[in-house]
Amino acid sequence: MGNCILTVDDSSTMRQMIAFTLKEAGFEILEAGDGAEALDRAKGRKLSLVITDVNMPRMDGITLVKELRALPEFRFTPILVLTTESGLDMKQKGKEAGATGWIVKPFSPEKLLEVVNKVL
């Protein structure tokens, strides 16, 4: 059982790209279409990393980060936030919620792996 990464995005294309890149690098991938689904999937699991989009239906990424951080098993799990907004206020919100870092869209597979390897 290798490193398991949960990737959360309401765009299936984006999830596929992330999943493909990380599977190639030897990671196991769980996918969720929004924050609410991600929270269900994450509960009771040991995840190495969570990568989440910000703008999603039902539960956005910032709320998801807060909810995950409230669970004892996710207190120290790295959480990366994917965003098209490189604005400081969004980064500040993410930091306050407990996000570990950022990936600004669009990004290349190489960039994704570089950031993932940095936090794991």
mmCIF file with all atom_site columns, C-alpha atoms in Angstrom:
data_model
loop_
_atom_site.group_PDB
_atom_site.id
_atom_site.type_symbol
_atom_site.label_atom_id
_atom_site.label_alt_id
_atom_site.label_comp_id
_atom_site.label_asym_id
_atom_site.label_entity_id
_atom_site.label_seq_id
_atom_site.pdbx_PDB_ins_code
_atom_site.Cartn_x
_atom_site.Cartn_y
_atom_site.Cartn_z
_atom_site.occupancy
_atom_site.B_iso_or_equiv
_atom_site.pdbx_formal_charge
_atom_site.auth_seq_id
_atom_site.auth_comp_id
_atom_site.auth_asym_id
_atom_site.auth_atom_id
_atom_site.pdbx_PDB_model_num
ATOM 1   C CA . MET A 1 1   ? 0.000   0.000  0.000   1.00 0.00 ? 1   MET A CA 1
ATOM 2   C CA . GLY A 1 2   ? 1.783   3.078  -1.248  1.00 0.00 ? 2   GLY A CA 1
ATOM 3   C CA . ASN A 1 3   ? 1.060   6.741  -0.722  1.00 0.00 ? 3   ASN A CA 1
ATOM 4   C CA . CYS A 1 4   ? -2.620  7.449  -1.268  1.00 0.00 ? 4   CYS A CA 1
ATOM 5   C CA . ILE A 1 5   ? -3.604  10.883 -2.533  1.00 0.00 ? 5   ILE A CA 1
ATOM 6   C CA . LEU A 1 6   ? -7.139  12.258 -2.585  1.00 0.00 ? 6   LEU A CA 1
ATOM 7   C CA . THR A 1 7   ? -7.769  14.602 -5.500  1.00 0.00 ? 7   THR A CA 1
ATOM 8   C CA . VAL A 1 8   ? -10.860 16.811 -5.374  1.00 0.00 ? 8   VAL A CA 1
ATOM 9   C CA . ASP A 1 9   ? -12.151 18.819 -8.334  1.00 0.00 ? 9   ASP A CA 1
ATOM 10  C CA . ASP A 1 10  ? -15.551 19.275 -9.967  1.00 0.00 ? 10  ASP A CA 1
ATOM 11  C CA . SER A 1 11  ? -13.841 19.040 -13.363 1.00 0.00 ? 11  SER A CA 1
ATOM 12  C CA . SER A 1 12  ? -13.377 15.388 -14.316 1.00 0.00 ? 12  SER A CA 1
ATOM 13  C CA . THR A 1 13  ? -10.782 16.457 -16.903 1.00 0.00 ? 13  THR A CA 1
ATOM 14  C CA . MET A 1 14  ? -8.693  18.093 -14.190 1.00 0.00 ? 14  MET A CA 1
ATOM 15  C CA . ARG A 1 15  ? -9.064  15.043 -11.908 1.00 0.00 ? 15  ARG A CA 1
ATOM 16  C CA . GLN A 1 16  ? -8.016  12.729 -14.740 1.00 0.00 ? 16  GLN A CA 1
ATOM 17  C CA . MET A 1 17  ? -4.957  14.819 -15.512 1.00 0.00 ? 17  MET A CA 1
ATOM 18  C CA . ILE A 1 18  ? -3.905  14.853 -11.857 1.00 0.00 ? 18  ILE A CA 1
ATOM 19  C CA . ALA A 1 19  ? -4.678  11.149 -11.368 1.00 0.00 ? 19  ALA A CA 1
ATOM 20  C CA . PHE A 1 20  ? -2.777  10.177 -14.515 1.00 0.00 ? 20  PHE A CA 1
ATOM 21  C CA . THR A 1 21  ? 0.283   12.229 -13.547 1.00 0.00 ? 21  THR A CA 1
ATOM 22  C CA . LEU A 1 22  ? 0.399   10.911 -9.987  1.00 0.00 ? 22  LEU A CA 1
ATOM 23  C CA . LYS A 1 23  ? -0.345  7.279  -10.884 1.00 0.00 ? 23  LYS A CA 1
ATOM 24  C CA . GLU A 1 24  ? 2.567   7.402  -13.318 1.00 0.00 ? 24  GLU A CA 1
ATOM 25  C CA . ALA A 1 25  ? 4.713   8.503  -10.372 1.00 0.00 ? 25  ALA A CA 1
ATOM 26  C CA . GLY A 1 26  ? 3.543   5.500  -8.351  1.00 0.00 ? 26  GLY A CA 1
ATOM 27  C CA . PHE A 1 27  ? 0.858   7.035  -6.152  1.00 0.00 ? 27  PHE A CA 1
ATOM 28  C CA . GLU A 1 28  ? -2.528  5.528  -5.421  1.00 0.00 ? 28  GLU A CA 1
ATOM 29  C CA . ILE A 1 29  ? -5.397  7.926  -6.201  1.00 0.00 ? 29  ILE A CA 1
ATOM 30  C CA . LEU A 1 30  ? -8.842  8.503  -4.749  1.00 0.00 ? 30  LEU A CA 1
ATOM 31  C CA . GLU A 1 31  ? -11.082 10.983 -6.581  1.00 0.00 ? 31  GLU A CA 1
ATOM 32  C CA . ALA A 1 32  ? -13.953 13.168 -5.430  1.00 0.00 ? 32  ALA A CA 1
ATOM 33  C CA . GLY A 1 33  ? -16.105 15.642 -7.364  1.00 0.00 ? 33  GLY A CA 1
ATOM 34  C CA . ASP A 1 34  ? -16.644 18.139 -4.557  1.00 0.00 ? 34  ASP A CA 1
ATOM 35  C CA . GLY A 1 35  ? -15.792 18.860 -0.936  1.00 0.00 ? 35  GLY A CA 1
ATOM 36  C CA . ALA A 1 36  ? -18.737 16.955 0.529   1.00 0.00 ? 36  ALA A CA 1
ATOM 37  C CA . GLU A 1 37  ? -17.854 13.784 -1.385  1.00 0.00 ? 37  GLU A CA 1
ATOM 38  C CA . ALA A 1 38  ? -14.190 14.258 -0.487  1.00 0.00 ? 38  ALA A CA 1
ATOM 39  C CA . LEU A 1 39  ? -14.996 14.450 3.210   1.00 0.00 ? 39  LEU A CA 1
ATOM 40  C CA . ASP A 1 40  ? -16.992 11.194 3.001   1.00 0.00 ? 40  ASP A CA 1
ATOM 41  C CA . ARG A 1 41  ? -14.149 9.469  1.194   1.00 0.00 ? 41  ARG A CA 1
ATOM 42  C CA . ALA A 1 42  ? -11.465 10.807 3.511   1.00 0.00 ? 42  ALA A CA 1
ATOM 43  C CA . LYS A 1 43  ? -13.048 9.832  6.829   1.00 0.00 ? 43  LYS A CA 1
ATOM 44  C CA . GLY A 1 44  ? -11.391 6.840  8.419   1.00 0.00 ? 44  GLY A CA 1
ATOM 45  C CA . ARG A 1 45  ? -8.660  6.603  5.784   1.00 0.00 ? 45  ARG A CA 1
ATOM 46  C CA . LYS A 1 46  ? -4.967  7.201  5.985   1.00 0.00 ? 46  LYS A CA 1
ATOM 47  C CA . LEU A 1 47  ? -4.135  9.639  3.200   1.00 0.00 ? 47  LEU A CA 1
ATOM 48  C CA . SER A 1 48  ? -0.666  10.970 2.416   1.00 0.00 ? 48  SER A CA 1
ATOM 49  C CA . LEU A 1 49  ? -1.947  14.103 0.734   1.00 0.00 ? 49  LEU A CA 1
ATOM 50  C CA . VAL A 1 50  ? -5.124  15.910 -0.306  1.00 0.00 ? 50  VAL A CA 1
ATOM 51  C CA . ILE A 1 51  ? -5.206  18.080 -3.448  1.00 0.00 ? 51  ILE A CA 1
ATOM 52  C CA . THR A 1 52  ? -8.346  20.176 -3.730  1.00 0.00 ? 52  THR A CA 1
ATOM 53  C CA . ASP A 1 53  ? -9.837  22.737 -6.059  1.00 0.00 ? 53  ASP A CA 1
ATOM 54  C CA . VAL A 1 54  ? -11.330 25.861 -4.455  1.00 0.00 ? 54  VAL A CA 1
ATOM 55  C CA . ASN A 1 55  ? -14.521 26.565 -6.414  1.00 0.00 ? 55  ASN A CA 1
ATOM 56  C CA . MET A 1 56  ? -16.809 23.524 -6.281  1.00 0.00 ? 56  MET A CA 1
ATOM 57  C CA . PRO A 1 57  ? -20.525 22.867 -5.720  1.00 0.00 ? 57  PRO A CA 1
ATOM 58  C CA . ARG A 1 58  ? -21.869 21.671 -2.324  1.00 0.00 ? 58  ARG A CA 1
ATOM 59  C CA . MET A 1 59  ? -18.634 22.349 -0.433  1.00 0.00 ? 59  MET A CA 1
ATOM 60  C CA . ASP A 1 60  ? -15.757 24.512 -1.609  1.00 0.00 ? 60  ASP A CA 1
ATOM 61  C CA . GLY A 1 61  ? -12.078 23.772 -1.097  1.00 0.00 ? 61  GLY A CA 1
ATOM 62  C CA . ILE A 1 62  ? -11.474 26.220 1.745   1.00 0.00 ? 62  ILE A CA 1
ATOM 63  C CA . THR A 1 63  ? -14.368 24.724 3.756   1.00 0.00 ? 63  THR A CA 1
ATOM 64  C CA . LEU A 1 64  ? -13.052 21.241 2.964   1.00 0.00 ? 64  LEU A CA 1
ATOM 65  C CA . VAL A 1 65  ? -9.612  22.178 4.333   1.00 0.00 ? 65  VAL A CA 1
ATOM 66  C CA . LYS A 1 66  ? -11.239 23.436 7.564   1.00 0.00 ? 66  LYS A CA 1
ATOM 67  C CA . GLU A 1 67  ? -13.386 20.302 7.886   1.00 0.00 ? 67  GLU A CA 1
ATOM 68  C CA . LEU A 1 68  ? -10.409 17.989 7.299   1.00 0.00 ? 68  LEU A CA 1
ATOM 69  C CA . ARG A 1 69  ? -8.238  19.877 9.781   1.00 0.00 ? 69  ARG A CA 1
ATOM 70  C CA . ALA A 1 70  ? -10.972 19.363 12.397  1.00 0.00 ? 70  ALA A CA 1
ATOM 71  C CA . LEU A 1 71  ? -10.494 15.572 12.113  1.00 0.00 ? 71  LEU A CA 1
ATOM 72  C CA . PRO A 1 72  ? -7.652  14.225 14.281  1.00 0.00 ? 72  PRO A CA 1
ATOM 73  C CA . GLU A 1 73  ? -6.301  12.000 11.472  1.00 0.00 ? 73  GLU A CA 1
ATOM 74  C CA . PHE A 1 74  ? -5.953  15.012 9.157   1.00 0.00 ? 74  PHE A CA 1
ATOM 75  C CA . ARG A 1 75  ? -4.388  17.468 11.555  1.00 0.00 ? 75  ARG A CA 1
ATOM 76  C CA . PHE A 1 76  ? -0.952  17.044 9.961   1.00 0.00 ? 76  PHE A CA 1
ATOM 77  C CA . THR A 1 77  ? -1.814  15.749 6.487   1.00 0.00 ? 77  THR A CA 1
ATOM 78  C CA . PRO A 1 78  ? -0.465  18.022 3.730   1.00 0.00 ? 78  PRO A CA 1
ATOM 79  C CA . ILE A 1 79  ? -3.303  19.710 1.842   1.00 0.00 ? 79  ILE A CA 1
ATOM 80  C CA . LEU A 1 80  ? -2.605  21.476 -1.446  1.00 0.00 ? 80  LEU A CA 1
ATOM 81  C CA . VAL A 1 81  ? -5.127  23.894 -2.895  1.00 0.00 ? 81  VAL A CA 1
ATOM 82  C CA . LEU A 1 82  ? -5.569  24.251 -6.658  1.00 0.00 ? 82  LEU A CA 1
ATOM 83  C CA . THR A 1 83  ? -6.683  27.685 -7.690  1.00 0.00 ? 83  THR A CA 1
ATOM 84  C CA . THR A 1 84  ? -6.955  29.923 -10.699 1.00 0.00 ? 84  THR A CA 1
ATOM 85  C CA . GLU A 1 85  ? -6.833  32.830 -8.278  1.00 0.00 ? 85  GLU A CA 1
ATOM 86  C CA . SER A 1 86  ? -3.304  33.722 -7.293  1.00 0.00 ? 86  SER A CA 1
ATOM 87  C CA . GLY A 1 87  ? -4.676  36.594 -5.214  1.00 0.00 ? 87  GLY A CA 1
ATOM 88  C CA . LEU A 1 88  ? -3.264  37.086 -1.729  1.00 0.00 ? 88  LEU A CA 1
ATOM 89  C CA . ASP A 1 89  ? -6.658  37.173 -0.008  1.00 0.00 ? 89  ASP A CA 1
ATOM 90  C CA . MET A 1 90  ? -7.453  33.679 -1.302  1.00 0.00 ? 90  MET A CA 1
ATOM 91  C CA . LYS A 1 91  ? -4.058  32.426 -0.163  1.00 0.00 ? 91  LYS A CA 1
ATOM 92  C CA . GLN A 1 92  ? -4.645  34.030 3.217   1.00 0.00 ? 92  GLN A CA 1
ATOM 93  C CA . LYS A 1 93  ? -8.029  32.289 3.532   1.00 0.00 ? 93  LYS A CA 1
ATOM 94  C CA . GLY A 1 94  ? -6.412  29.010 2.614   1.00 0.00 ? 94  GLY A CA 1
ATOM 95  C CA . LYS A 1 95  ? -3.605  29.468 5.125   1.00 0.00 ? 95  LYS A CA 1
ATOM 96  C CA . GLU A 1 96  ? -6.068  30.323 7.882   1.00 0.00 ? 96  GLU A CA 1
ATOM 97  C CA . ALA A 1 97  ? -8.091  27.224 7.021   1.00 0.00 ? 97  ALA A CA 1
ATOM 98  C CA . GLY A 1 98  ? -4.917  25.139 7.290   1.00 0.00 ? 98  GLY A CA 1
ATOM 99  C CA . ALA A 1 99  ? -3.775  24.607 3.697   1.00 0.00 ? 99  ALA A CA 1
ATOM 100 C CA . THR A 1 100 ? -0.150  23.510 3.315   1.00 0.00 ? 100 THR A CA 1
ATOM 101 C CA . GLY A 1 101 ? 0.423   25.083 -0.087  1.00 0.00 ? 101 GLY A CA 1
ATOM 102 C CA . TRP A 1 102 ? -0.882  26.195 -3.471  1.00 0.00 ? 102 TRP A CA 1
ATOM 103 C CA . ILE A 1 103 ? -0.829  25.147 -7.055  1.00 0.00 ? 103 ILE A CA 1
ATOM 104 C CA . VAL A 1 104 ? -1.994  27.861 -9.426  1.00 0.00 ? 104 VAL A CA 1
ATOM 105 C CA . LYS A 1 105 ? -3.909  26.642 -12.508 1.00 0.00 ? 105 LYS A CA 1
ATOM 106 C CA . PRO A 1 106 ? -3.013  26.023 -15.211 1.00 0.00 ? 106 PRO A CA 1
ATOM 107 C CA . PHE A 1 107 ? -0.020  23.919 -14.239 1.00 0.00 ? 107 PHE A CA 1
ATOM 108 C CA . SER A 1 108 ? 2.117   21.303 -15.946 1.00 0.00 ? 108 SER A CA 1
ATOM 109 C CA . PRO A 1 109 ? 2.404   17.687 -14.770 1.00 0.00 ? 109 PRO A CA 1
ATOM 110 C CA . GLU A 1 110 ? 6.063   18.421 -13.909 1.00 0.00 ? 110 GLU A CA 1
ATOM 111 C CA . LYS A 1 111 ? 5.049   21.340 -11.710 1.00 0.00 ? 111 LYS A CA 1
ATOM 112 C CA . LEU A 1 112 ? 2.416   19.205 -9.974  1.00 0.00 ? 112 LEU A CA 1
ATOM 113 C CA . LEU A 1 113 ? 4.942   16.452 -9.190  1.00 0.00 ? 113 LEU A CA 1
ATOM 114 C CA . GLU A 1 114 ? 7.487   18.975 -7.991  1.00 0.00 ? 114 GLU A CA 1
ATOM 115 C CA . VAL A 1 115 ? 5.041   20.462 -5.457  1.00 0.00 ? 115 VAL A CA 1
ATOM 116 C CA . VAL A 1 116 ? 3.747   17.026 -4.366  1.00 0.00 ? 116 VAL A CA 1
ATOM 117 C CA . ASN A 1 117 ? 7.270   15.728 -3.789  1.00 0.00 ? 117 ASN A CA 1
ATOM 118 C CA . LYS A 1 118 ? 8.088   18.859 -1.789  1.00 0.00 ? 118 LYS A CA 1
ATOM 119 C CA . VAL A 1 119 ? 5.280   18.310 0.741   1.00 0.00 ? 119 VAL A CA 1
ATOM 120 C CA . LEU A 1 120 ? 5.486   14.518 1.078   1.00 0.00 ? 120 LEU A CA 1
#
